[in-house]
XYZ file of C-alpha atoms in Angstrom:
400
model
C 90.094 -62.513 -102.037
C 92.809 -64.685 -100.508
C 95.152 -66.287 -103.019
C 96.080 -69.881 -102.222
C 99.475 -70.263 -103.885
C 99.904 -73.814 -102.603
C 96.619 -74.920 -104.157
C 97.557 -73.257 -107.450
C 100.990 -74.880 -107.465
C 99.420 -78.299 -106.958
C 97.850 -77.976 -110.424
C 101.232 -77.989 -112.199
C 102.966 -81.357 -112.690
C 106.103 -79.606 -113.988
C 106.732 -78.159 -110.531
C 107.332 -81.672 -109.236
C 110.756 -81.436 -110.865
C 111.676 -78.875 -108.221
C 112.450 -75.856 -110.374
C 111.687 -72.235 -109.563
C 110.322 -70.755 -112.794
C 110.778 -67.074 -113.581
C 110.555 -67.715 -117.318
C 106.775 -67.271 -117.512
C 106.936 -64.293 -119.922
C 108.314 -66.707 -122.504
C 105.615 -69.286 -121.774
C 104.101 -70.618 -118.573
C 104.083 -74.135 -117.228
C 100.927 -76.141 -117.959
C 98.310 -77.057 -115.350
C 96.871 -80.543 -115.198
C 93.328 -79.559 -116.375
C 94.786 -78.181 -119.603
C 96.816 -81.322 -120.199
C 93.747 -83.455 -119.544
C 91.541 -81.361 -121.839
C 94.007 -81.751 -124.700
C 94.208 -85.507 -124.128
C 90.417 -85.793 -123.916
C 89.962 -83.979 -127.218
C 92.431 -86.277 -128.942
C 90.964 -89.377 -127.309
C 87.384 -88.766 -128.463
C 86.167 -89.095 -132.051
C 87.417 -86.033 -133.922
C 87.290 -84.913 -137.531
C 86.720 -81.823 -139.631
C 83.839 -79.704 -138.385
C 80.306 -80.570 -139.333
C 77.010 -81.830 -137.922
C 76.727 -85.386 -139.241
C 79.253 -87.609 -137.520
C 80.158 -87.628 -133.854
C 83.685 -86.529 -134.687
C 82.343 -83.537 -136.643
C 80.055 -82.517 -133.814
C 82.879 -82.822 -131.286
C 85.023 -80.491 -133.373
C 82.197 -77.962 -133.674
C 81.586 -78.045 -129.938
C 85.281 -77.538 -129.142
C 85.529 -74.500 -131.428
C 82.344 -72.918 -130.096
C 83.421 -73.479 -126.484
C 86.832 -71.953 -127.146
C 85.338 -68.850 -128.744
C 83.061 -68.379 -125.720
C 85.928 -68.926 -123.276
C 88.297 -66.460 -124.944
C 85.476 -63.953 -125.315
C 84.860 -64.206 -121.570
C 88.573 -63.748 -120.902
C 88.900 -60.680 -123.129
C 85.496 -59.056 -122.663
C 84.818 -59.595 -126.352
C 82.146 -60.978 -128.682
C 82.641 -64.705 -129.450
C 81.881 -63.889 -133.091
C 84.976 -61.679 -133.129
C 87.438 -64.264 -131.794
C 89.977 -65.408 -134.401
C 92.349 -68.315 -133.786
C 95.821 -68.632 -135.279
C 99.113 -70.434 -134.844
C 100.660 -67.563 -132.876
C 100.262 -63.856 -132.182
C 103.116 -63.248 -134.635
C 101.302 -65.107 -137.392
C 98.081 -63.198 -136.686
C 99.918 -59.861 -136.818
C 101.398 -60.757 -140.196
C 98.030 -61.933 -141.515
C 96.224 -58.793 -140.422
C 99.054 -56.514 -141.550
C 98.879 -57.968 -145.049
C 95.097 -57.682 -145.089
C 94.922 -54.122 -143.768
C 97.751 -52.981 -146.035
C 95.515 -53.640 -149.044
C 93.686 -50.421 -148.091
C 96.870 -48.313 -147.676
C 98.423 -46.071 -150.300
C 101.591 -43.996 -150.694
C 101.412 -41.101 -148.253
C 99.464 -43.069 -145.666
C 101.146 -43.517 -142.287
C 101.524 -46.367 -139.813
C 102.712 -45.858 -136.231
C 104.761 -48.386 -134.274
C 106.607 -48.006 -130.963
C 110.102 -48.814 -129.741
C 108.634 -50.451 -126.643
C 107.050 -53.327 -128.523
C 107.974 -56.924 -129.172
C 109.150 -57.177 -132.774
C 106.042 -59.162 -133.692
C 104.054 -55.935 -133.306
C 106.617 -53.875 -135.208
C 108.102 -55.758 -138.155
C 104.825 -57.000 -139.718
C 103.570 -53.402 -139.871
C 106.890 -51.955 -141.059
C 107.102 -54.541 -143.837
C 103.443 -54.161 -144.830
C 103.853 -50.384 -144.953
C 106.905 -50.735 -147.194
C 104.941 -52.928 -149.579
C 102.131 -50.377 -149.772
C 104.420 -47.372 -150.029
C 103.177 -46.052 -146.674
C 105.332 -44.145 -144.201
C 106.290 -45.579 -140.804
C 106.380 -43.223 -137.843
C 107.905 -44.213 -134.515
C 106.643 -43.469 -131.004
C 109.452 -43.596 -128.474
C 109.546 -44.440 -124.779
C 111.704 -42.885 -122.085
C 114.572 -45.277 -121.298
C 115.150 -43.602 -117.930
C 111.634 -44.304 -116.659
C 110.441 -47.021 -119.019
C 107.310 -44.956 -119.682
C 105.543 -44.706 -123.040
C 103.219 -41.724 -122.456
C 100.119 -41.303 -124.566
C 101.550 -37.982 -125.742
C 104.437 -39.841 -127.417
C 101.910 -41.591 -129.648
C 99.719 -38.517 -130.073
C 102.729 -36.536 -131.308
C 103.207 -38.761 -134.352
C 99.571 -38.984 -135.414
C 98.243 -37.151 -138.447
C 95.268 -37.148 -140.774
C 97.131 -39.741 -142.852
C 97.570 -42.215 -139.972
C 95.834 -45.478 -140.849
C 96.927 -47.755 -138.012
C 98.746 -47.597 -134.686
C 100.350 -50.744 -133.235
C 101.209 -50.645 -129.547
C 101.758 -53.085 -126.708
C 99.498 -53.215 -123.669
C 102.510 -54.372 -121.632
C 106.172 -54.660 -122.530
C 107.417 -58.242 -122.457
C 110.912 -56.880 -121.694
C 110.421 -54.350 -118.880
C 106.740 -54.719 -118.016
C 105.625 -51.148 -118.833
C 101.855 -50.812 -119.192
C 101.042 -47.796 -121.392
C 97.721 -45.981 -120.981
C 96.002 -47.854 -123.796
C 92.559 -46.295 -123.287
C 94.020 -42.802 -123.588
C 96.069 -43.800 -126.614
C 92.962 -45.346 -128.191
C 91.020 -42.098 -127.899
C 93.761 -40.186 -129.705
C 94.082 -42.860 -132.381
C 90.351 -42.897 -133.052
C 90.187 -39.084 -133.063
C 92.753 -39.246 -135.872
C 90.502 -41.685 -137.756
C 92.913 -44.599 -137.411
C 92.693 -48.166 -136.130
C 94.465 -49.487 -133.028
C 96.143 -52.904 -132.974
C 97.132 -53.898 -129.435
C 99.650 -56.606 -128.571
C 98.160 -58.034 -125.391
C 100.359 -61.116 -125.181
C 102.210 -60.102 -122.018
C 99.353 -58.061 -120.548
C 96.782 -60.872 -120.626
C 98.964 -63.051 -118.419
C 98.744 -60.543 -115.569
C 95.699 -58.277 -115.843
C 92.001 -58.567 -116.571
C 91.240 -57.560 -120.156
C 88.237 -55.584 -121.379
C 88.759 -54.972 -125.088
C 85.883 -52.499 -125.265
C 87.175 -50.478 -122.303
C 90.702 -50.474 -123.696
C 89.433 -49.210 -127.031
C 91.398 -51.749 -129.057
C 90.139 -52.434 -132.559
C 92.292 -55.567 -132.586
C 93.690 -57.260 -129.473
C 96.060 -60.211 -129.804
C 97.203 -62.656 -127.132
C 98.801 -66.088 -126.751
C 97.256 -68.732 -124.463
C 100.639 -70.331 -123.773
C 101.572 -67.179 -121.857
C 98.613 -67.726 -119.501
C 98.690 -71.460 -118.742
C 97.369 -72.696 -122.088
C 98.738 -74.342 -125.244
C 100.851 -72.830 -128.002
C 98.539 -70.837 -130.261
C 97.386 -67.270 -130.902
C 94.087 -65.444 -130.426
C 92.806 -62.164 -131.809
C 89.693 -60.322 -130.647
C 87.923 -57.713 -132.740
C 84.441 -56.437 -133.463
C 82.608 -58.755 -135.857
C 81.432 -55.739 -137.837
C 85.000 -54.569 -138.353
C 86.108 -58.051 -139.400
C 83.324 -58.067 -141.998
C 85.009 -55.123 -143.755
C 88.341 -56.933 -144.190
C 89.108 -59.210 -147.121
C 92.054 -61.549 -146.458
C 93.466 -63.777 -149.165
C 91.862 -67.189 -148.756
C 91.187 -70.454 -150.524
C 88.240 -70.439 -152.903
C 86.208 -73.191 -151.174
C 86.917 -72.009 -147.637
C 84.139 -70.199 -145.807
C 83.785 -66.432 -146.063
C 81.967 -66.234 -142.718
C 83.437 -64.187 -139.879
C 85.533 -65.051 -137.918
C 86.359 -68.240 -139.863
C 87.310 -66.071 -142.850
C 90.631 -65.395 -141.100
C 91.391 -68.963 -139.982
C 93.357 -70.783 -142.645
C 93.175 -74.558 -142.797
C 91.925 -76.919 -140.116
C 91.994 -75.538 -136.603
C 94.017 -77.376 -133.904
C 90.981 -78.651 -132.010
C 92.964 -80.204 -129.189
C 94.730 -76.876 -128.541
C 91.420 -75.039 -128.537
C 90.172 -77.476 -125.904
C 93.296 -76.738 -123.894
C 92.774 -72.990 -124.241
C 89.240 -73.319 -122.871
C 90.581 -75.285 -119.917
C 93.242 -72.622 -119.293
C 90.568 -69.929 -119.097
C 88.646 -72.071 -116.632
C 91.769 -72.514 -114.499
C 92.255 -68.742 -114.465
C 88.606 -68.279 -113.492
C 89.209 -70.531 -110.488
C 92.169 -68.652 -109.001
C 89.729 -66.953 -106.639
C 87.772 -70.088 -105.652
C 85.100 -68.254 -103.643
C 84.236 -65.827 -106.452
C 80.623 -65.916 -107.613
C 78.807 -65.274 -110.867
C 79.460 -66.363 -114.417
C 82.866 -67.122 -115.857
C 83.504 -63.495 -116.849
C 82.784 -62.293 -113.311
C 84.947 -65.024 -111.796
C 87.787 -64.135 -114.165
C 87.680 -60.507 -113.040
C 87.803 -61.566 -109.384
C 90.573 -64.066 -110.044
C 92.735 -61.546 -111.843
C 92.310 -59.116 -108.967
C 93.584 -61.799 -106.583
C 96.379 -62.742 -108.966
C 97.559 -59.139 -109.347
C 97.690 -58.729 -105.582
C 99.684 -61.954 -105.228
C 102.125 -61.159 -108.021
C 102.615 -57.554 -106.912
C 103.510 -58.722 -103.396
C 106.113 -61.086 -104.834
C 107.444 -58.360 -107.137
C 107.946 -56.048 -104.165
C 109.734 -58.864 -102.328
C 112.074 -59.302 -105.290
C 112.715 -55.589 -105.626
C 113.552 -55.222 -101.946
C 115.933 -58.145 -102.185
C 117.606 -56.801 -105.309
C 118.099 -53.416 -103.635
C 120.489 -55.139 -101.231
C 122.634 -56.602 -104.008
C 125.552 -54.515 -105.224
C 126.008 -53.975 -108.970
C 122.440 -54.997 -109.875
C 120.385 -52.436 -111.828
C 116.644 -52.871 -112.374
C 115.433 -51.363 -115.645
C 111.717 -51.969 -115.012
C 110.665 -48.624 -113.566
C 107.315 -47.574 -115.028
C 104.621 -46.563 -112.564
C 102.212 -49.069 -114.110
C 103.912 -52.358 -114.938
C 103.561 -56.104 -114.848
C 105.583 -58.208 -112.371
C 108.409 -58.494 -114.892
C 111.893 -57.208 -114.068
C 114.826 -56.718 -116.415
C 118.202 -56.677 -114.659
C 121.765 -55.836 -115.602
C 124.789 -56.634 -113.476
C 127.756 -54.286 -113.500
C 130.877 -56.033 -114.735
C 129.121 -59.353 -115.296
C 127.401 -60.990 -118.242
C 123.749 -61.761 -117.483
C 124.019 -64.831 -119.718
C 126.477 -66.198 -117.130
C 123.976 -65.410 -114.365
C 121.289 -67.238 -116.363
C 123.428 -70.370 -116.568
C 124.524 -70.098 -112.919
C 120.923 -69.895 -111.727
C 119.815 -72.711 -114.037
C 122.364 -75.033 -112.449
C 120.611 -74.318 -109.140
C 117.124 -74.991 -110.484
C 116.149 -71.352 -110.946
C 115.005 -70.442 -114.455
C 115.502 -66.739 -115.236
C 116.661 -66.326 -118.838
C 118.855 -63.639 -120.364
C 118.272 -61.890 -123.663
C 116.259 -59.247 -125.477
C 113.325 -61.636 -126.008
C 112.445 -60.279 -129.451
C 111.924 -56.786 -127.996
C 114.961 -55.755 -129.992
C 114.032 -52.088 -130.430
C 113.406 -51.703 -126.686
C 116.666 -53.417 -125.813
C 118.605 -51.105 -128.104
C 116.792 -48.023 -126.772
C 117.784 -49.037 -123.246
C 121.415 -49.097 -124.331
C 121.657 -52.874 -124.105
C 122.156 -53.513 -127.816
C 120.836 -56.859 -128.963
C 121.993 -58.584 -125.781
C 119.321 -57.410 -123.351
C 119.506 -58.464 -119.725
C 118.323 -60.988 -117.166
C 114.520 -61.169 -117.145
C 112.654 -62.204 -114.009
C 108.973 -62.809 -114.691
C 106.290 -63.986 -112.301
C 103.435 -66.378 -113.024
C 100.445 -67.648 -111.002
C 102.420 -70.584 -109.573
C 105.320 -68.574 -108.128
C 105.566 -68.222 -104.368
C 107.811 -66.650 -101.727
C 110.042 -69.733 -101.683
C 110.778 -69.246 -105.383
C 111.663 -65.626 -104.771
C 114.025 -66.495 -101.938
C 115.786 -69.075 -104.130
C 116.203 -66.484 -106.873
C 117.641 -63.864 -104.535
C 119.999 -66.341 -102.903
C 121.150 -67.552 -106.293
C 121.924 -64.024 -107.456
C 123.755 -63.291 -104.213
C 125.842 -66.422 -104.696
C 126.576 -65.446 -108.305
C 127.815 -62.063 -107.190
C 129.986 -63.750 -104.595
């Protein structure tokens, strides 16, 4: 379906400031319906959840709507949707909970491609349980993390594998379904960091084979919070530390304290905005989301190709995003120049493309970039050809 970039851009008040935003992988700009949903939630009567007062009922309705919306987005069961402050916080919470079942000699697998939030919680939890950490490596020359790299470090003692569905640094999309089959054949669980993936591709947790799938709405037009999807039956087997009077029901068992109702309302609105990116799509919200993501991928891929062709004409620029399957996220280095200087140069011209390792510290080091990283150019639904041209011209001017 045709993608109307102008209509999408009109939803974002922040674009009125005139900037060209390539910083979406760190958090997207916010569309007006999300802003309005947050304001509406805070403007209406609101209190702790219940069924007596109007404020209690409003809170209940917001939570239920958000679980349905995120379930539609992820192809999951609403009863398996857990809300948290961030994907990092959820990873720590689930690492601590799962580690209660680990013992010395057990093994946990992490990868060097991942954001540190899907590495360090598992490494630290394994250390506390006396379990062994095994590392799956990616090929720095191609950016690929083949399923075989994970399969090679599995054993009968593997208890959990943590892997990204898409690298936030170089965009690589590993073959998660294939990895999942190997992980499950080994009798282990698979925890998938879907934070970067969910911003660019339609998610089907069941098809991917993820036992746990985490994402962050602020990476796909929503507010700052985290979401985890799992099977309700699996969640029933896990016993997190919790307050004595707090509910033991799933998924609330994993949600500590009062939920941020206004942010949940914003997350629901963000899903609805995503479902409307292909305005002529038919069916329920899940079907419209699938159609919208197909249109979005086509739009973003066309812009990515435009960027890549433009970069090919710039001397001294190296693109490190090379995997066959990848998101529209490019990591660049510039021979003889500091990408932090390029970041500042572009920012002065209203083009936001940050420099760094973006918490993917293991990946940055594996690429030979140390802790410094490179210049990251990431696309979002509101980018258009004009943004791309401004970026390319700004880089050309920087290079002189």
